[in-house]
Amino acid sequence: MILVTGSAGRVGRAVVAALRAEGRAVRGFDLRPSGTGGEEVVGSLEDTEALAGAIEGVTGVLHLGAFMSWAPGDRDRMFAVNVEGTRRLLDAAAAAGVRRFVFASSGEVYPENRPEFLPVTEE
């Protein structure tokens, strides 16, 4: 079983669909259900109990979940979710004996507002 955090997000939904298409067992984890079917846990990276439940029976984690905001007032929440939440997830994974943990982020890589050119490429 692979746990994908941020499973209701832009990248998470695509990754979950691709993994399921390959026949992989996937559990999604996000603040809201993705609506794509399959196993999901609705919860926050700030919630240790939700993370413990989500990680149960998992052999690998793909961590895509994050709180994104450009508002200066959201700085503390971004730290709580993105830094401390990732630490909580790592702690839960270690306690559960998870052997593979992949962290990925696209929030700062792919421009969302006004890209310099289209289509956006890896370059």
mmCIF file of N, CA and C in Angstrom:
data_model
loop_
_atom_site.group_PDB
_atom_site.id
_atom_site.type_symbol
_atom_site.label_atom_id
_atom_site.label_comp_id
_atom_site.label_asym_id
_atom_site.label_seq_id
_atom_site.Cartn_x
_atom_site.Cartn_y
_atom_site.Cartn_z
ATOM 1 N N MET A 1 0.856 -1.182 0.000
ATOM 2 C CA MET A 1 0.000 0.000 0.000
ATOM 3 C C MET A 1 0.896 1.237 0.000
ATOM 4 N N ILE A 2 0.575 2.179 -0.876
ATOM 5 C CA ILE A 2 1.292 3.446 -0.966
ATOM 6 C C ILE A 2 0.378 4.556 -0.472
ATOM 7 N N LEU A 3 0.871 5.371 0.443
ATOM 8 C CA LEU A 3 0.130 6.534 0.914
ATOM 9 C C LEU A 3 0.564 7.739 0.102
ATOM 10 N N VAL A 4 -0.397 8.436 -0.497
ATOM 11 C CA VAL A 4 -0.118 9.658 -1.245
ATOM 12 C C VAL A 4 -0.777 10.814 -0.502
ATOM 13 N N THR A 5 0.038 11.704 0.080
ATOM 14 C CA THR A 5 -0.517 12.891 0.722
ATOM 15 C C THR A 5 -0.761 13.943 -0.358
ATOM 16 N N GLY A 6 -1.750 14.784 -0.126
ATOM 17 C CA GLY A 6 -2.099 15.769 -1.155
ATOM 18 C C GLY A 6 -2.820 15.117 -2.318
ATOM 19 N N SER A 7 -3.517 14.024 -2.042
ATOM 20 C CA SER A 7 -4.135 13.220 -3.102
ATOM 21 C C SER A 7 -5.285 13.916 -3.826
ATOM 22 N N ALA A 8 -5.830 14.978 -3.254
ATOM 23 C CA ALA A 8 -6.905 15.715 -3.919
ATOM 24 C C ALA A 8 -6.370 16.906 -4.712
ATOM 25 N N GLY A 9 -5.066 17.124 -4.666
ATOM 26 C CA GLY A 9 -4.452 18.243 -5.380
ATOM 27 C C GLY A 9 -4.199 17.932 -6.843
ATOM 28 N N ARG A 10 -3.717 18.915 -7.545
ATOM 29 C CA ARG A 10 -3.467 18.805 -8.987
ATOM 30 C C ARG A 10 -2.529 17.650 -9.315
ATOM 31 N N VAL A 11 -1.393 17.606 -8.679
ATOM 32 C CA VAL A 11 -0.406 16.550 -8.950
ATOM 33 C C VAL A 11 -0.838 15.244 -8.279
ATOM 34 N N GLY A 12 -1.335 15.341 -7.051
ATOM 35 C CA GLY A 12 -1.737 14.149 -6.313
ATOM 36 C C GLY A 12 -2.785 13.324 -7.025
ATOM 37 N N ARG A 13 -3.778 13.970 -7.585
ATOM 38 C CA ARG A 13 -4.832 13.240 -8.309
ATOM 39 C C ARG A 13 -4.251 12.479 -9.492
ATOM 40 N N ALA A 14 -3.347 13.106 -10.208
ATOM 41 C CA ALA A 14 -2.739 12.446 -11.374
ATOM 42 C C ALA A 14 -1.861 11.270 -10.944
ATOM 43 N N VAL A 15 -1.115 11.451 -9.864
ATOM 44 C CA VAL A 15 -0.239 10.376 -9.381
ATOM 45 C C VAL A 15 -1.061 9.191 -8.881
ATOM 46 N N VAL A 16 -2.101 9.482 -8.107
ATOM 47 C CA VAL A 16 -2.960 8.405 -7.609
ATOM 48 C C VAL A 16 -3.571 7.630 -8.779
ATOM 49 N N ALA A 17 -4.067 8.332 -9.777
ATOM 50 C CA ALA A 17 -4.664 7.670 -10.944
ATOM 51 C C ALA A 17 -3.638 6.803 -11.669
ATOM 52 N N ALA A 18 -2.421 7.316 -11.828
ATOM 53 C CA ALA A 18 -1.375 6.554 -12.522
ATOM 54 C C ALA A 18 -0.984 5.309 -11.731
ATOM 55 N N LEU A 19 -0.836 5.449 -10.426
ATOM 56 C CA LEU A 19 -0.482 4.295 -9.595
ATOM 57 C C LEU A 19 -1.586 3.246 -9.619
ATOM 58 N N ARG A 20 -2.819 3.687 -9.513
ATOM 59 C CA ARG A 20 -3.939 2.739 -9.550
ATOM 60 C C ARG A 20 -4.044 2.065 -10.907
ATOM 61 N N ALA A 21 -3.760 2.794 -11.981
ATOM 62 C CA ALA A 21 -3.786 2.211 -13.326
ATOM 63 C C ALA A 21 -2.733 1.119 -13.474
ATOM 64 N N GLU A 22 -1.655 1.226 -12.711
ATOM 65 C CA GLU A 22 -0.607 0.195 -12.703
ATOM 66 C C GLU A 22 -0.956 -0.967 -11.777
ATOM 67 N N GLY A 23 -2.105 -0.885 -11.134
ATOM 68 C CA GLY A 23 -2.530 -1.954 -10.245
ATOM 69 C C GLY A 23 -1.997 -1.841 -8.829
ATOM 70 N N ARG A 24 -1.444 -0.679 -8.484
ATOM 71 C CA ARG A 24 -0.902 -0.470 -7.133
ATOM 72 C C ARG A 24 -2.029 -0.158 -6.155
ATOM 73 N N ALA A 25 -1.863 -0.628 -4.939
ATOM 74 C CA ALA A 25 -2.790 -0.283 -3.865
ATOM 75 C C ALA A 25 -2.394 1.089 -3.337
ATOM 76 N N VAL A 26 -3.331 2.025 -3.365
ATOM 77 C CA VAL A 26 -3.044 3.405 -2.992
ATOM 78 C C VAL A 26 -4.086 3.888 -1.988
ATOM 79 N N ARG A 27 -3.600 4.616 -0.995
ATOM 80 C CA ARG A 27 -4.476 5.299 -0.048
ATOM 81 C C ARG A 27 -4.176 6.786 -0.158
ATOM 82 N N GLY A 28 -5.188 7.576 -0.401
ATOM 83 C CA GLY A 28 -5.024 9.017 -0.465
ATOM 84 C C GLY A 28 -5.169 9.645 0.901
ATOM 85 N N PHE A 29 -4.524 10.791 1.093
ATOM 86 C CA PHE A 29 -4.640 11.558 2.338
ATOM 87 C C PHE A 29 -4.682 13.028 1.975
ATOM 88 N N ASP A 30 -5.756 13.702 2.368
ATOM 89 C CA ASP A 30 -5.897 15.118 2.053
ATOM 90 C C ASP A 30 -6.938 15.735 2.973
ATOM 91 N N LEU A 31 -7.015 17.055 2.957
ATOM 92 C CA LEU A 31 -8.018 17.769 3.744
ATOM 93 C C LEU A 31 -9.428 17.526 3.230
ATOM 94 N N ARG A 32 -9.538 17.172 1.974
ATOM 95 C CA ARG A 32 -10.844 16.926 1.370
ATOM 96 C C ARG A 32 -10.762 15.675 0.489
ATOM 97 N N PRO A 33 -11.883 14.996 0.309
ATOM 98 C CA PRO A 33 -11.852 13.821 -0.569
ATOM 99 C C PRO A 33 -11.588 14.235 -2.012
ATOM 100 N N SER A 34 -10.910 13.378 -2.730
ATOM 101 C CA SER A 34 -10.597 13.684 -4.129
ATOM 102 C C SER A 34 -11.790 13.447 -5.038
ATOM 103 N N GLY A 35 -12.707 12.581 -4.613
ATOM 104 C CA GLY A 35 -13.858 12.266 -5.456
ATOM 105 C C GLY A 35 -13.548 11.280 -6.557
ATOM 106 N N THR A 36 -12.368 10.680 -6.519
ATOM 107 C CA THR A 36 -11.967 9.761 -7.582
ATOM 108 C C THR A 36 -12.213 8.306 -7.215
ATOM 109 N N GLY A 37 -12.730 8.051 -6.019
ATOM 110 C CA GLY A 37 -12.948 6.682 -5.578
ATOM 111 C C GLY A 37 -11.675 6.113 -4.971
ATOM 112 N N GLY A 38 -11.760 4.912 -4.499
ATOM 113 C CA GLY A 38 -10.597 4.297 -3.869
ATOM 114 C C GLY A 38 -10.483 4.696 -2.412
ATOM 115 N N GLU A 39 -9.494 4.140 -1.763
ATOM 116 C CA GLU A 39 -9.319 4.363 -0.337
ATOM 117 C C GLU A 39 -8.734 5.746 -0.070
ATOM 118 N N GLU A 40 -9.360 6.468 0.856
ATOM 119 C CA GLU A 40 -8.888 7.802 1.215
ATOM 120 C C GLU A 40 -9.074 8.038 2.708
ATOM 121 N N VAL A 41 -8.180 8.822 3.268
ATOM 122 C CA VAL A 41 -8.320 9.305 4.637
ATOM 123 C C VAL A 41 -8.358 10.819 4.548
ATOM 124 N N VAL A 42 -9.401 11.398 5.099
ATOM 125 C CA VAL A 42 -9.521 12.854 5.125
ATOM 126 C C VAL A 42 -8.928 13.327 6.440
ATOM 127 N N GLY A 43 -7.919 14.194 6.346
ATOM 128 C CA GLY A 43 -7.272 14.690 7.543
ATOM 129 C C GLY A 43 -6.204 15.709 7.211
ATOM 130 N N SER A 44 -5.594 16.227 8.258
ATOM 131 C CA SER A 44 -4.589 17.273 8.132
ATOM 132 C C SER A 44 -3.216 16.754 8.546
ATOM 133 N N LEU A 45 -2.189 17.302 7.949
ATOM 134 C CA LEU A 45 -0.823 16.995 8.366
ATOM 135 C C LEU A 45 -0.550 17.504 9.775
ATOM 136 N N GLU A 46 -1.443 18.315 10.300
ATOM 137 C CA GLU A 46 -1.319 18.812 11.667
ATOM 138 C C GLU A 46 -1.926 17.849 12.684
ATOM 139 N N ASP A 47 -2.607 16.811 12.222
ATOM 140 C CA ASP A 47 -3.337 15.883 13.077
ATOM 141 C C ASP A 47 -2.580 14.556 13.201
ATOM 142 N N THR A 48 -1.901 14.369 14.313
ATOM 143 C CA THR A 48 -1.090 13.174 14.541
ATOM 144 C C THR A 48 -1.935 11.901 14.482
ATOM 145 N N GLU A 49 -3.138 11.938 15.038
ATOM 146 C CA GLU A 49 -4.004 10.755 15.018
ATOM 147 C C GLU A 49 -4.435 10.391 13.602
ATOM 148 N N ALA A 50 -4.791 11.374 12.803
ATOM 149 C CA ALA A 50 -5.180 11.110 11.420
ATOM 150 C C ALA A 50 -4.011 10.516 10.640
ATOM 151 N N LEU A 51 -2.810 11.043 10.880
ATOM 152 C CA LEU A 51 -1.621 10.512 10.206
ATOM 153 C C LEU A 51 -1.351 9.067 10.615
ATOM 154 N N ALA A 52 -1.494 8.768 11.899
ATOM 155 C CA ALA A 52 -1.263 7.405 12.378
ATOM 156 C C ALA A 52 -2.235 6.435 11.709
ATOM 157 N N GLY A 53 -3.479 6.841 11.573
ATOM 158 C CA GLY A 53 -4.463 5.994 10.894
ATOM 159 C C GLY A 53 -4.173 5.838 9.417
ATOM 160 N N ALA A 54 -3.751 6.915 8.794
ATOM 161 C CA ALA A 54 -3.470 6.876 7.353
ATOM 162 C C ALA A 54 -2.264 6.008 7.032
ATOM 163 N N ILE A 55 -1.300 5.962 7.925
ATOM 164 C CA ILE A 55 -0.037 5.266 7.646
ATOM 165 C C ILE A 55 -0.115 3.769 7.956
ATOM 166 N N GLU A 56 -1.168 3.356 8.642
ATOM 167 C CA GLU A 56 -1.312 1.952 9.023
ATOM 168 C C GLU A 56 -1.345 1.031 7.798
ATOM 169 N N GLY A 57 -0.457 0.049 7.770
ATOM 170 C CA GLY A 57 -0.407 -0.916 6.674
ATOM 171 C C GLY A 57 0.288 -0.423 5.421
ATOM 172 N N VAL A 58 0.931 0.736 5.499
ATOM 173 C CA VAL A 58 1.576 1.351 4.340
ATOM 174 C C VAL A 58 3.035 0.895 4.236
ATOM 175 N N THR A 59 3.496 0.650 3.014
ATOM 176 C CA THR A 59 4.899 0.289 2.798
ATOM 177 C C THR A 59 5.705 1.430 2.194
ATOM 178 N N GLY A 60 5.009 2.405 1.612
ATOM 179 C CA GLY A 60 5.690 3.546 1.015
ATOM 180 C C GLY A 60 4.831 4.791 1.098
ATOM 181 N N VAL A 61 5.499 5.946 1.140
ATOM 182 C CA VAL A 61 4.805 7.236 1.210
ATOM 183 C C VAL A 61 5.294 8.132 0.086
ATOM 184 N N LEU A 62 4.370 8.742 -0.622
ATOM 185 C CA LEU A 62 4.683 9.798 -1.574
ATOM 186 C C LEU A 62 4.055 11.059 -1.004
ATOM 187 N N HIS A 63 4.890 11.943 -0.488
ATOM 188 C CA HIS A 63 4.416 13.133 0.230
ATOM 189 C C HIS A 63 4.354 14.329 -0.700
ATOM 190 N N LEU A 64 3.129 14.656 -1.098
ATOM 191 C CA LEU A 64 2.871 15.799 -1.971
ATOM 192 C C LEU A 64 2.062 16.880 -1.267
ATOM 193 N N GLY A 65 1.532 16.574 -0.098
ATOM 194 C CA GLY A 65 0.644 17.478 0.608
ATOM 195 C C GLY A 65 1.364 18.713 1.142
ATOM 196 N N ALA A 66 0.702 19.853 1.051
ATOM 197 C CA ALA A 66 1.275 21.109 1.542
ATOM 198 C C ALA A 66 0.174 22.155 1.641
ATOM 199 N N PHE A 67 0.456 23.188 2.399
ATOM 200 C CA PHE A 67 -0.412 24.366 2.460
ATOM 201 C C PHE A 67 0.289 25.467 1.680
ATOM 202 N N MET A 68 -0.369 25.972 0.657
ATOM 203 C CA MET A 68 0.228 27.011 -0.178
ATOM 204 C C MET A 68 -0.525 28.321 0.001
ATOM 205 N N SER A 69 0.223 29.368 0.197
ATOM 206 C CA SER A 69 -0.374 30.703 0.297
ATOM 207 C C SER A 69 0.726 31.727 0.057
ATOM 208 N N TRP A 70 0.346 32.836 -0.544
ATOM 209 C CA TRP A 70 1.295 33.932 -0.745
ATOM 210 C C TRP A 70 1.076 35.029 0.288
ATOM 211 N N ALA A 71 0.076 34.874 1.143
ATOM 212 C CA ALA A 71 -0.265 35.903 2.117
ATOM 213 C C ALA A 71 0.727 35.901 3.285
ATOM 214 N N PRO A 72 1.316 37.049 3.601
ATOM 215 C CA PRO A 72 2.256 37.113 4.725
ATOM 216 C C PRO A 72 1.652 36.620 6.042
ATOM 217 N N GLY A 73 0.360 36.804 6.222
ATOM 218 C CA GLY A 73 -0.301 36.367 7.441
ATOM 219 C C GLY A 73 -0.402 34.857 7.592
ATOM 220 N N ASP A 74 -0.143 34.123 6.509
ATOM 221 C CA ASP A 74 -0.223 32.668 6.542
ATOM 222 C C ASP A 74 1.118 32.000 6.836
ATOM 223 N N ARG A 75 2.122 32.807 7.122
ATOM 224 C CA ARG A 75 3.481 32.274 7.322
ATOM 225 C C ARG A 75 3.531 31.199 8.418
ATOM 226 N N ASP A 76 2.908 31.453 9.552
ATOM 227 C CA ASP A 76 2.941 30.496 10.650
ATOM 228 C C ASP A 76 2.208 29.204 10.294
ATOM 229 N N ARG A 77 1.091 29.320 9.618
ATOM 230 C CA ARG A 77 0.352 28.107 9.216
ATOM 231 C C ARG A 77 1.151 27.321 8.187
ATOM 232 N N MET A 78 1.809 28.002 7.271
ATOM 233 C CA MET A 78 2.644 27.297 6.292
ATOM 234 C C MET A 78 3.741 26.503 6.997
ATOM 235 N N PHE A 79 4.361 27.102 7.998
ATOM 236 C CA PHE A 79 5.400 26.397 8.752
ATOM 237 C C PHE A 79 4.797 25.206 9.496
ATOM 238 N N ALA A 80 3.655 25.421 10.137
ATOM 239 C CA ALA A 80 3.017 24.352 10.906
ATOM 240 C C ALA A 80 2.657 23.154 10.034
ATOM 241 N N VAL A 81 2.137 23.412 8.860
ATOM 242 C CA VAL A 81 1.726 22.329 7.964
ATOM 243 C C VAL A 81 2.919 21.763 7.204
ATOM 244 N N ASN A 82 3.674 22.629 6.543
ATOM 245 C CA ASN A 82 4.699 22.154 5.618
ATOM 246 C C ASN A 82 5.955 21.631 6.298
ATOM 247 N N VAL A 83 6.350 22.232 7.396
ATOM 248 C CA VAL A 83 7.554 21.782 8.096
ATOM 249 C C VAL A 83 7.194 20.806 9.209
ATOM 250 N N GLU A 84 6.381 21.275 10.147
ATOM 251 C CA GLU A 84 6.020 20.410 11.274
ATOM 252 C C GLU A 84 5.146 19.243 10.827
ATOM 253 N N GLY A 85 4.263 19.473 9.872
ATOM 254 C CA GLY A 85 3.431 18.386 9.345
ATOM 255 C C GLY A 85 4.267 17.316 8.661
ATOM 256 N N THR A 86 5.271 17.739 7.921
ATOM 257 C CA THR A 86 6.172 16.773 7.284
ATOM 258 C C THR A 86 6.941 15.996 8.343
ATOM 259 N N ARG A 87 7.366 16.675 9.408
ATOM 260 C CA ARG A 87 8.056 15.977 10.496
ATOM 261 C C ARG A 87 7.130 14.952 11.147
ATOM 262 N N ARG A 88 5.871 15.329 11.389
ATOM 263 C CA ARG A 88 4.915 14.396 11.982
ATOM 264 C C ARG A 88 4.704 13.184 11.080
ATOM 265 N N LEU A 89 4.606 13.430 9.776
ATOM 266 C CA LEU A 89 4.439 12.334 8.817
ATOM 267 C C LEU A 89 5.662 11.426 8.817
ATOM 268 N N LEU A 90 6.858 12.009 8.840
ATOM 269 C CA LEU A 90 8.086 11.211 8.914
ATOM 270 C C LEU A 90 8.127 10.386 10.202
ATOM 271 N N ASP A 91 7.743 10.988 11.314
ATOM 272 C CA ASP A 91 7.705 10.261 12.586
ATOM 273 C C ASP A 91 6.732 9.086 12.508
ATOM 274 N N ALA A 92 5.543 9.320 11.959
ATOM 275 C CA ALA A 92 4.547 8.254 11.832
ATOM 276 C C ALA A 92 5.050 7.144 10.916
ATOM 277 N N ALA A 93 5.703 7.537 9.822
ATOM 278 C CA ALA A 93 6.241 6.542 8.890
ATOM 279 C C ALA A 93 7.329 5.713 9.557
ATOM 280 N N ALA A 94 8.213 6.354 10.295
ATOM 281 C CA ALA A 94 9.285 5.631 10.992
ATOM 282 C C ALA A 94 8.694 4.684 12.030
ATOM 283 N N ALA A 95 7.717 5.137 12.792
ATOM 284 C CA ALA A 95 7.093 4.303 13.815
ATOM 285 C C ALA A 95 6.388 3.098 13.211
ATOM 286 N N ALA A 96 5.864 3.254 11.995
ATOM 287 C CA ALA A 96 5.148 2.174 11.311
ATOM 288 C C ALA A 96 6.089 1.269 10.518
ATOM 289 N N GLY A 97 7.370 1.610 10.482
ATOM 290 C CA GLY A 97 8.330 0.783 9.746
ATOM 291 C C GLY A 97 8.307 0.972 8.242
ATOM 292 N N VAL A 98 7.795 2.108 7.795
ATOM 293 C CA VAL A 98 7.766 2.395 6.352
ATOM 294 C C VAL A 98 9.197 2.538 5.852
ATOM 295 N N ARG A 99 9.504 1.844 4.757
ATOM 296 C CA ARG A 99 10.882 1.821 4.262
ATOM 297 C C ARG A 99 11.151 2.799 3.123
ATOM 298 N N ARG A 100 10.097 3.261 2.459
ATOM 299 C CA ARG A 100 10.296 4.200 1.347
ATOM 300 C C ARG A 100 9.457 5.454 1.570
ATOM 301 N N PHE A 101 10.123 6.601 1.449
ATOM 302 C CA PHE A 101 9.454 7.890 1.655
ATOM 303 C C PHE A 101 9.986 8.830 0.585
ATOM 304 N N VAL A 102 9.087 9.331 -0.239
ATOM 305 C CA VAL A 102 9.471 10.254 -1.307
ATOM 306 C C VAL A 102 8.758 11.578 -1.060
ATOM 307 N N PHE A 103 9.521 12.662 -1.058
ATOM 308 C CA PHE A 103 8.966 13.999 -0.895
ATOM 309 C C PHE A 103 9.098 14.732 -2.227
ATOM 310 N N ALA A 104 8.028 15.365 -2.651
ATOM 311 C CA ALA A 104 8.060 16.133 -3.894
ATOM 312 C C ALA A 104 7.227 17.394 -3.720
ATOM 313 N N SER A 105 7.599 18.442 -4.438
ATOM 314 C CA SER A 105 6.868 19.702 -4.367
ATOM 315 C C SER A 105 6.852 20.363 -5.729
ATOM 316 N N SER A 106 5.690 20.858 -6.119
ATOM 317 C CA SER A 106 5.605 21.565 -7.396
ATOM 318 C C SER A 106 5.147 23.000 -7.232
ATOM 319 N N GLY A 107 4.787 23.402 -6.014
ATOM 320 C CA GLY A 107 4.220 24.732 -5.798
ATOM 321 C C GLY A 107 5.101 25.867 -6.263
ATOM 322 N N GLU A 108 6.387 25.743 -6.129
ATOM 323 C CA GLU A 108 7.299 26.803 -6.536
ATOM 324 C C GLU A 108 7.950 26.527 -7.896
ATOM 325 N N VAL A 109 7.738 25.347 -8.425
ATOM 326 C CA VAL A 109 8.387 24.974 -9.676
ATOM 327 C C VAL A 109 7.567 25.402 -10.879
ATOM 328 N N TYR A 110 6.268 25.138 -10.819
ATOM 329 C CA TYR A 110 5.401 25.434 -11.951
ATOM 330 C C TYR A 110 4.606 26.706 -11.681
ATOM 331 N N PRO A 111 4.779 27.731 -12.486
ATOM 332 C CA PRO A 111 4.063 28.984 -12.252
ATOM 333 C C PRO A 111 2.569 28.798 -12.472
ATOM 334 N N GLU A 112 1.789 29.360 -11.571
ATOM 335 C CA GLU A 112 0.339 29.224 -11.671
ATOM 336 C C GLU A 112 -0.332 30.504 -12.152
ATOM 337 N N ASN A 113 0.296 31.633 -11.934
ATOM 338 C CA ASN A 113 -0.376 32.891 -12.239
ATOM 339 C C ASN A 113 -0.127 33.356 -13.661
ATOM 340 N N ARG A 114 1.122 33.641 -13.984
ATOM 341 C CA ARG A 114 1.445 34.134 -15.320
ATOM 342 C C ARG A 114 2.747 33.502 -15.803
ATOM 343 N N PRO A 115 2.677 32.310 -16.379
ATOM 344 C CA PRO A 115 3.911 31.704 -16.876
ATOM 345 C C PRO A 115 4.521 32.551 -17.980
ATOM 346 N N GLU A 116 5.835 32.480 -18.090
ATOM 347 C CA GLU A 116 6.549 33.250 -19.116
ATOM 348 C C GLU A 116 6.257 32.720 -20.518
ATOM 349 N N PHE A 117 5.944 31.439 -20.619
ATOM 350 C CA PHE A 117 5.626 30.838 -21.918
ATOM 351 C C PHE A 117 4.735 29.620 -21.704
ATOM 352 N N LEU A 118 4.016 29.233 -22.762
ATOM 353 C CA LEU A 118 3.167 28.049 -22.759
ATOM 354 C C LEU A 118 3.491 27.196 -23.952
ATOM 355 N N PRO A 119 3.449 25.900 -23.854
ATOM 356 C CA PRO A 119 3.196 25.166 -22.632
ATOM 357 C C PRO A 119 4.407 25.244 -21.699
ATOM 358 N N VAL A 120 4.147 25.138 -20.402
ATOM 359 C CA VAL A 120 5.221 25.119 -19.412
ATOM 360 C C VAL A 120 5.950 23.786 -19.560
ATOM 361 N N THR A 121 7.275 23.842 -19.623
ATOM 362 C CA THR A 121 8.064 22.618 -19.764
ATOM 363 C C THR A 121 8.966 22.426 -18.549
ATOM 364 N N GLU A 122 9.662 21.316 -18.499
ATOM 365 C CA GLU A 122 10.588 21.061 -17.395
ATOM 366 C C GLU A 122 11.756 22.036 -17.410
ATOM 367 N N GLU A 123 12.090 22.619 -18.551
ATOM 368 C CA GLU A 123 13.166 23.591 -18.621
ATOM 369 C C GLU A 123 12.759 24.897 -17.995
#
